[in-house]
C-alpha atoms as a PDB file:
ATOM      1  CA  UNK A   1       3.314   9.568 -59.146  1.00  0.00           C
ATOM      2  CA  UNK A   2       7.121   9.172 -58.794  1.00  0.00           C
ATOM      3  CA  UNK A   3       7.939  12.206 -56.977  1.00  0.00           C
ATOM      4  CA  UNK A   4       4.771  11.258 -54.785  1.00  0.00           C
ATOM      5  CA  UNK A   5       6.610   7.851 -54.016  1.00  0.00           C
ATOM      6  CA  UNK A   6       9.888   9.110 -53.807  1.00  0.00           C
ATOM      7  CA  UNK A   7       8.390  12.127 -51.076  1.00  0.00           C
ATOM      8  CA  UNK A   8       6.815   9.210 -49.370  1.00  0.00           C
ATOM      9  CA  UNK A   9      10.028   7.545 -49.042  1.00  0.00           C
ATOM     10  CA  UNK A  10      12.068  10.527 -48.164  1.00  0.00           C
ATOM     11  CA  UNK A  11       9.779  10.880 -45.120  1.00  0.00           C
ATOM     12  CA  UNK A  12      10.228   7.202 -44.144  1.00  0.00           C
ATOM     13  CA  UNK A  13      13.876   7.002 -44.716  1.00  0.00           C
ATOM     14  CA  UNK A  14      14.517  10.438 -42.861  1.00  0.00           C
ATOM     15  CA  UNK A  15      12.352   9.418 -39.489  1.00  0.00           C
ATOM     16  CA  UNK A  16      14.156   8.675 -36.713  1.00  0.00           C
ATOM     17  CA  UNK A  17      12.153   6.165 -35.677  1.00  0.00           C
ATOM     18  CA  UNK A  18      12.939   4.372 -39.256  1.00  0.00           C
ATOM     19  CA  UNK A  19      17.035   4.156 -38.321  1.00  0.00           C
ATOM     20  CA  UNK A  20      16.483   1.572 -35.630  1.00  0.00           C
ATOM     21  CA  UNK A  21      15.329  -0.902 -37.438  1.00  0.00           C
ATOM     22  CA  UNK A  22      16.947  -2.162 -41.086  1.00  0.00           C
ATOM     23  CA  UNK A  23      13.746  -3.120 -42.313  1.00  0.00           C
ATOM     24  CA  UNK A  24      12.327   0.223 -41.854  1.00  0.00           C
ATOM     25  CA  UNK A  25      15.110   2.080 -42.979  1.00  0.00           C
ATOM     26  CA  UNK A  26      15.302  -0.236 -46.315  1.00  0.00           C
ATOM     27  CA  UNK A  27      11.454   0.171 -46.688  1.00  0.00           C
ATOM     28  CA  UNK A  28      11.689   3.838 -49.107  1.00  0.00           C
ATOM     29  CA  UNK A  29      14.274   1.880 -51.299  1.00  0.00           C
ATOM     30  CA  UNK A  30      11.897  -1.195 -51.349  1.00  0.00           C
ATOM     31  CA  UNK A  31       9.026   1.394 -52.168  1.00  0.00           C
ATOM     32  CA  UNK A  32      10.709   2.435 -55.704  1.00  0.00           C
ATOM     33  CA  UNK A  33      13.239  -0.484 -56.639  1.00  0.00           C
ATOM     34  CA  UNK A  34      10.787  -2.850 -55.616  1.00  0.00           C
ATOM     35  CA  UNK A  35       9.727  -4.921 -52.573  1.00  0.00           C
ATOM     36  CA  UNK A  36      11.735  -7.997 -54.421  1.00  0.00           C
ATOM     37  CA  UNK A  37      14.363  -5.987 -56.140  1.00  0.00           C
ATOM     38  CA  UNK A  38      11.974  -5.765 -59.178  1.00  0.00           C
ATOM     39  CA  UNK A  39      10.719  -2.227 -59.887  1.00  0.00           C
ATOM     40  CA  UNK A  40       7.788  -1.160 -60.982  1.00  0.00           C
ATOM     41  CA  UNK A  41       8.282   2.282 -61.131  1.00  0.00           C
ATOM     42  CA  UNK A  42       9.034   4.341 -64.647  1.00  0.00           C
ATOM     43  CA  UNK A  43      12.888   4.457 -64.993  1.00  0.00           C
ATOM     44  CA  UNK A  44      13.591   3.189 -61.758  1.00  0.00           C
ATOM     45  CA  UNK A  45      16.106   0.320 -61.568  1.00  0.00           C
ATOM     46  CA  UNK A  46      15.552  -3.294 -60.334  1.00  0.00           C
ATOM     47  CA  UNK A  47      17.765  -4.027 -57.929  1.00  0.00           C
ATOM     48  CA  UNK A  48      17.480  -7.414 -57.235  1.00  0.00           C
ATOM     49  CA  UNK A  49      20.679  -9.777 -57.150  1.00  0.00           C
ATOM     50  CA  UNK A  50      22.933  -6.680 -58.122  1.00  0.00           C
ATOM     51  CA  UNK A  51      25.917  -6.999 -57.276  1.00  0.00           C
ATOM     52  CA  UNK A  52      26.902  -5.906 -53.526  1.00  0.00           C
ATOM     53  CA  UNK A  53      30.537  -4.222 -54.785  1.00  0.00           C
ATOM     54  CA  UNK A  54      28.530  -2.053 -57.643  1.00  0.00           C
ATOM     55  CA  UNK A  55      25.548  -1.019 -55.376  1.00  0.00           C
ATOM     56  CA  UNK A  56      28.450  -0.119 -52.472  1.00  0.00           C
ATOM     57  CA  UNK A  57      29.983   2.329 -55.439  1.00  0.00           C
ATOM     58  CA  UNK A  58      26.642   3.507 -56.432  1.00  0.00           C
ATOM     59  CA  UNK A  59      25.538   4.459 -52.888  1.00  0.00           C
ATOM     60  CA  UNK A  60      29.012   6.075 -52.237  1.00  0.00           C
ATOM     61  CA  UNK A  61      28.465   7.838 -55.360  1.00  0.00           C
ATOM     62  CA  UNK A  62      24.862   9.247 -54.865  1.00  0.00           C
ATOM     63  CA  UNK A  63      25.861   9.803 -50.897  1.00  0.00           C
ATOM     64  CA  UNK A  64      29.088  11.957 -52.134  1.00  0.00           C
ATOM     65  CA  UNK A  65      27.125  13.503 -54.852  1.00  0.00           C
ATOM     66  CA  UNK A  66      29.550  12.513 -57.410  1.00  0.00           C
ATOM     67  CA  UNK A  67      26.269  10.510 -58.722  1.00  0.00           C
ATOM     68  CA  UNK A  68      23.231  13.080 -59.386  1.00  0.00           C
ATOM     69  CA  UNK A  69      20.094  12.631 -58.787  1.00  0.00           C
ATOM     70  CA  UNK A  70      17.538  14.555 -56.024  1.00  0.00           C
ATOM     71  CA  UNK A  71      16.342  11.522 -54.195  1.00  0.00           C
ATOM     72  CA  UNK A  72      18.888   9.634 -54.005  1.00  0.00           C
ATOM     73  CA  UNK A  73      21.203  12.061 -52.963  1.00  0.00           C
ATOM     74  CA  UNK A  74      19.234  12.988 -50.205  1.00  0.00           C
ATOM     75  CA  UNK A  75      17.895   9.255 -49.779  1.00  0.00           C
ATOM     76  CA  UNK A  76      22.189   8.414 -48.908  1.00  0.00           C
ATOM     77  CA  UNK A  77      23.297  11.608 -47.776  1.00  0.00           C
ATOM     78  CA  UNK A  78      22.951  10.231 -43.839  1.00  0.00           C
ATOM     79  CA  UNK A  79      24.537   6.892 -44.725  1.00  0.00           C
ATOM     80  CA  UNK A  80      27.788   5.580 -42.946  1.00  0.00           C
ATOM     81  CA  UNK A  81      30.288   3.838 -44.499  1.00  0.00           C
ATOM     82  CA  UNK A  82      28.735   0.803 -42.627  1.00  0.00           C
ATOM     83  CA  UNK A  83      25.060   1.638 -43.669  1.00  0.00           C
ATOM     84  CA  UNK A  84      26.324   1.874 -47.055  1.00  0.00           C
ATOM     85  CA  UNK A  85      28.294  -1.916 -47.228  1.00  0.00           C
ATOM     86  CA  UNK A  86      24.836  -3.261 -45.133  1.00  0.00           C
ATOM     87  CA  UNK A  87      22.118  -1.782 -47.550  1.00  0.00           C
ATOM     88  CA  UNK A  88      24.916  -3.898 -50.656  1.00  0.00           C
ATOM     89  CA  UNK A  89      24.815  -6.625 -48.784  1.00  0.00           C
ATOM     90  CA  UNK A  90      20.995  -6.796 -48.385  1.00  0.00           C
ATOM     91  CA  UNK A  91      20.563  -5.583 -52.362  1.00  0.00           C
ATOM     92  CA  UNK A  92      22.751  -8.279 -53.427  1.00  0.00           C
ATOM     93  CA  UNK A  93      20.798 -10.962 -51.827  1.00  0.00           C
ATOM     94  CA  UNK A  94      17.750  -9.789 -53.206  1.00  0.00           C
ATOM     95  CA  UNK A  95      15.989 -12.424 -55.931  1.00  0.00           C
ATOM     96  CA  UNK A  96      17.276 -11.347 -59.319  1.00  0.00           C
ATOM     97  CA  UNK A  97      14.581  -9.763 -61.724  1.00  0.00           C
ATOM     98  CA  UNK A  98      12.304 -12.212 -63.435  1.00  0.00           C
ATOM     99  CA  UNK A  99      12.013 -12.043 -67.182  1.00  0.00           C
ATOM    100  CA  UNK A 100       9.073 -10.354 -68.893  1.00  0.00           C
ATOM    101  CA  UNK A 101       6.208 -12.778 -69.272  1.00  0.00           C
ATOM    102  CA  UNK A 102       6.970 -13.033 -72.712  1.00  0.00           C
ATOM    103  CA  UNK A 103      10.173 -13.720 -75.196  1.00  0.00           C
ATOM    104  CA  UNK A 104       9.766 -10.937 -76.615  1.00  0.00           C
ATOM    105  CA  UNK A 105       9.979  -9.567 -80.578  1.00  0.00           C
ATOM    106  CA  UNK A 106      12.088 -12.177 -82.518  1.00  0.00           C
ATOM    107  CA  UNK A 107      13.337  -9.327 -84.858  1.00  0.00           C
ATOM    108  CA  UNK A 108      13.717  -7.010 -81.869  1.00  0.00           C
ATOM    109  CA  UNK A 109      15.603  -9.570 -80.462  1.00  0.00           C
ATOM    110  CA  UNK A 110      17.922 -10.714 -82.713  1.00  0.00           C
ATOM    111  CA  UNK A 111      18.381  -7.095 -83.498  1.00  0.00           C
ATOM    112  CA  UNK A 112      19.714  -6.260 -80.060  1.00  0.00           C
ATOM    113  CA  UNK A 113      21.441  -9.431 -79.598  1.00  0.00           C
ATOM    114  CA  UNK A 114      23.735  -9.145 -82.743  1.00  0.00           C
ATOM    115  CA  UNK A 115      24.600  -5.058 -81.384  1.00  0.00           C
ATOM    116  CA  UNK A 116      25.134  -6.406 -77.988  1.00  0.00           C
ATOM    117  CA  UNK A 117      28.141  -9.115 -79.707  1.00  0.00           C
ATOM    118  CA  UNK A 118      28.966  -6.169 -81.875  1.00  0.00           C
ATOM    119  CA  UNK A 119      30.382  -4.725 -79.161  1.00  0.00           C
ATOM    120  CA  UNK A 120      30.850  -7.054 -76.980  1.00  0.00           C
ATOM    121  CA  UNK A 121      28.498  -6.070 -74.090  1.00  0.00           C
ATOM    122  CA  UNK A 122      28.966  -9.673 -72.219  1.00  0.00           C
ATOM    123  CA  UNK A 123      32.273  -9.050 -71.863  1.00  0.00           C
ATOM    124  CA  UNK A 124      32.723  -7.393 -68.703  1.00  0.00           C
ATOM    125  CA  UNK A 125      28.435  -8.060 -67.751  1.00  0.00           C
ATOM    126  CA  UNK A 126      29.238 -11.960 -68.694  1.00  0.00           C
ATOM    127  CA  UNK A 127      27.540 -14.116 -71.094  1.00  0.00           C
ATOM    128  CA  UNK A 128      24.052 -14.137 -68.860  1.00  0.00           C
ATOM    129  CA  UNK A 129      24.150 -10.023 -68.191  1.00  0.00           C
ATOM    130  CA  UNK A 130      24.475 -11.122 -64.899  1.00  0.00           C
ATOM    131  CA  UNK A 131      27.435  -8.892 -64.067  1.00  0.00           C
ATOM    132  CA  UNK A 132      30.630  -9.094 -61.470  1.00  0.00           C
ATOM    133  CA  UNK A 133      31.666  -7.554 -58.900  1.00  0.00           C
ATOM    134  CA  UNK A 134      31.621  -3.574 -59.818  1.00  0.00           C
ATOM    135  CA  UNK A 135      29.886  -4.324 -63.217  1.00  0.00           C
ATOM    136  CA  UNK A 136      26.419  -4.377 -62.681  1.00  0.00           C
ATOM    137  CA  UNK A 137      23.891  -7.211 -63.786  1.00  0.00           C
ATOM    138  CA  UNK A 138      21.811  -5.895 -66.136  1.00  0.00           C
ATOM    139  CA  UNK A 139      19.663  -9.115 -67.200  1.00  0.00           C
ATOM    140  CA  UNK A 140      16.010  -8.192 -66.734  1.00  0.00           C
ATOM    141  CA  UNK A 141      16.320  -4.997 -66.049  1.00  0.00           C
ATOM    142  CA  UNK A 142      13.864  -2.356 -66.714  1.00  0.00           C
ATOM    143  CA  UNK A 143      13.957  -1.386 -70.665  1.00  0.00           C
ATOM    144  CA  UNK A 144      13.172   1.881 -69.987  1.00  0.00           C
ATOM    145  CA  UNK A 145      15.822   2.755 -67.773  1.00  0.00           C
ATOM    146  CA  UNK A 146      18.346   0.476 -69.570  1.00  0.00           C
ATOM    147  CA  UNK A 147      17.407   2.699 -72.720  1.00  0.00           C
ATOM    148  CA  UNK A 148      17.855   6.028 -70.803  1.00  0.00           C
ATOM    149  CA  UNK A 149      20.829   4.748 -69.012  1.00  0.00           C
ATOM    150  CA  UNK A 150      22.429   3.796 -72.518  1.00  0.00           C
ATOM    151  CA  UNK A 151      21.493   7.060 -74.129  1.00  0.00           C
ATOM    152  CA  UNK A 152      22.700   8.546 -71.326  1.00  0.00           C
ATOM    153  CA  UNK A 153      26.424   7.093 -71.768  1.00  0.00           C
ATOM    154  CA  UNK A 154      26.411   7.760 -75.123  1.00  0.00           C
ATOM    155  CA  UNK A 155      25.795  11.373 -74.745  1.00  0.00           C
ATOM    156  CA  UNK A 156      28.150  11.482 -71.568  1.00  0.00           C
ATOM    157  CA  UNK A 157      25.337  13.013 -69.486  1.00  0.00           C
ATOM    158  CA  UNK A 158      25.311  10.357 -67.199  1.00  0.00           C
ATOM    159  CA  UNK A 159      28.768   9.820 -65.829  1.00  0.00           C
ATOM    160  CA  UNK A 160      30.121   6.435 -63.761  1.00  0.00           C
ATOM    161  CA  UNK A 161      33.555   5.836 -61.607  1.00  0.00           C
ATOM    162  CA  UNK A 162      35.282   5.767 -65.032  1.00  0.00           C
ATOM    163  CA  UNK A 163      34.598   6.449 -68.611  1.00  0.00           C
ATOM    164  CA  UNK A 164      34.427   3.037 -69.905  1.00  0.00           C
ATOM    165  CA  UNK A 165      30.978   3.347 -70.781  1.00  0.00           C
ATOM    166  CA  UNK A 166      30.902   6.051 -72.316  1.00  0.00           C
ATOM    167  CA  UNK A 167      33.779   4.718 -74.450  1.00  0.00           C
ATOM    168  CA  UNK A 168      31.335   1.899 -75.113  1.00  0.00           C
ATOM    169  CA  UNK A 169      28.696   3.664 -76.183  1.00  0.00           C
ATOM    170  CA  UNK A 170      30.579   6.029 -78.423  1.00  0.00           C
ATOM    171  CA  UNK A 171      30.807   4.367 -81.661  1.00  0.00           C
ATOM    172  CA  UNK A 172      27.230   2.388 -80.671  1.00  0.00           C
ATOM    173  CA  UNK A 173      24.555   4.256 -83.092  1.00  0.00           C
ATOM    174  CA  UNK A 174      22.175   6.033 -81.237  1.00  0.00           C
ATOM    175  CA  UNK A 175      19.083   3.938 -83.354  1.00  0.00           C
ATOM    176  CA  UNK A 176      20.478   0.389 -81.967  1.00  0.00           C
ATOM    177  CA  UNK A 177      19.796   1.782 -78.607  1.00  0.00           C
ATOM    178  CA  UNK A 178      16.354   0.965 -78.082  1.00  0.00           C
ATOM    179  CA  UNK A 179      16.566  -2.666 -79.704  1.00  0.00           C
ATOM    180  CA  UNK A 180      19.362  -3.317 -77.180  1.00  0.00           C
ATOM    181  CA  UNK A 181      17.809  -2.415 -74.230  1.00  0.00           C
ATOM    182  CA  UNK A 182      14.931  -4.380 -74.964  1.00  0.00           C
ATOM    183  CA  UNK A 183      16.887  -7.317 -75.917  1.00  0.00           C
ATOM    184  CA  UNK A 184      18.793  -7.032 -72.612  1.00  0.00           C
ATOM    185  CA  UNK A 185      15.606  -6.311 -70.253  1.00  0.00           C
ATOM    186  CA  UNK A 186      14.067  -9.541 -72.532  1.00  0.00           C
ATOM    187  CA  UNK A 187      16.958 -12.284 -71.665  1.00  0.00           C
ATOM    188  CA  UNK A 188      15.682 -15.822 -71.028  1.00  0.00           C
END
C-alpha cells in the first residue's frame, strides 16, 4: 500500500500541471505525512508543527541525496532553494500531532520516561518534545517510526547533518528502545 501511495504521489508531484499551484504541488506530501501533518501511513512521519529550520535541512538533505530514501529523493530532487524554504514554512504551520486517544501503558510509560531523563532526551527536543529550530519535535509522533528512527541511530544506519544522535543513542540499550518511542509518541 505504501509504495502504491508513494507512486501516486510521485505522479502528482512530478505533473506539470501540479507546479503552478502550491496546493497541488504539496498534495503527494499531504498524501503520506498526512492531510494535517498527522500520518497515517506505516513509518511515515507526522509532520505537523515541525519545525520550519529542521524540515528546510531535511528537504536539502533528501533533495542532495545526502538523506536516502527512493521517494523522497525523487519527491525533492526538482525543488529550488525557494521551493524548499516554502514547503518549511507551510510544514511548520501545520497543527502539531494530536496524542493517541489514550495515555497509554503506565509501566510502558514510566519505563520510557525514566530512559528519556536518563539521557536527557529533552534537552535539546525541550521539556514538551516539542523541539527548536533544527531539532525536530518529536511529541506525538508516530511510534513506529520513532522506534525505527531510534534503532536506526543507534546502529548508525541512518545518518543526520551531524553525529549527535548517534552519539546519543550509543550507550542507550537497544531493549529501552521500544518503551521510549512509545513513551514519546504517548506525551500528554
Amino acid at each position: 500500500m505504501r509504495k502504491i501511495l508513494a507512486a501516486v504521489a510521485l505522479a502528482l508531484f512530478a505533473s506539470p500541471a501540479a507546479a503552478q499551484k502550491f496546493e497541488e504541488r504539496v498534495a503527494p506530501c499531504l498524501a503520506c505525512h498526512g492531510e494535517q501533518g498527522q500520518s497515517k501511513t506505516d513509518n511515515t512521519p507526522s509532520l505537523g508543527a515541525q519545525q520550519a529550520p529542521y524540515v528546510l535541512i531535511q528537504l536539502f538533505m533528501f533533495r542532495d541525496k545526502l538523506r536516502t530514501n527512493e521517494t523522497m529523493n525523487e519527491m525533492a530532487k526538482r525543488l529550488s532553494d525557494d521551493d524548499l524554504r516554502t514547503f518549511s514554512d507551510f510544514i511548520a504551520r501545520l497543527p502539531k500531532p494530536a496524542p493517541p486517544p489514550d495515555a497509554g501503558d503506565p509501566v510502558r510509560m514510566r519505563l520510557g520516561e525514566a530512559t528519556a531523563q536518563r539521557y536527557r532526551c529533552n534537552t535539546c527536543h525541550n521539556p514538551d518534545y516539542s523541539g527548536k529550530e533544527n531539532v525536530p519535535r518529536i511529541a506525538n509522533q508516530r511510534e513506529d517510526y520513532l522506534a525505527r528512527t531510534l534503532a536506526e541511530y543507534k546502529s548508525n544506519t541512518r545518518h543526520g547533518y551531524d553525529a549527535s544522535m548517534a552519539d546519543v543513542m550509543a550507550p542507550v540499550p537497544a531493549e529501552q528502545i521500544g518503551d521510549l518511542a512509545y513513551y514519546i509518541a504517548h506525551l500528554r
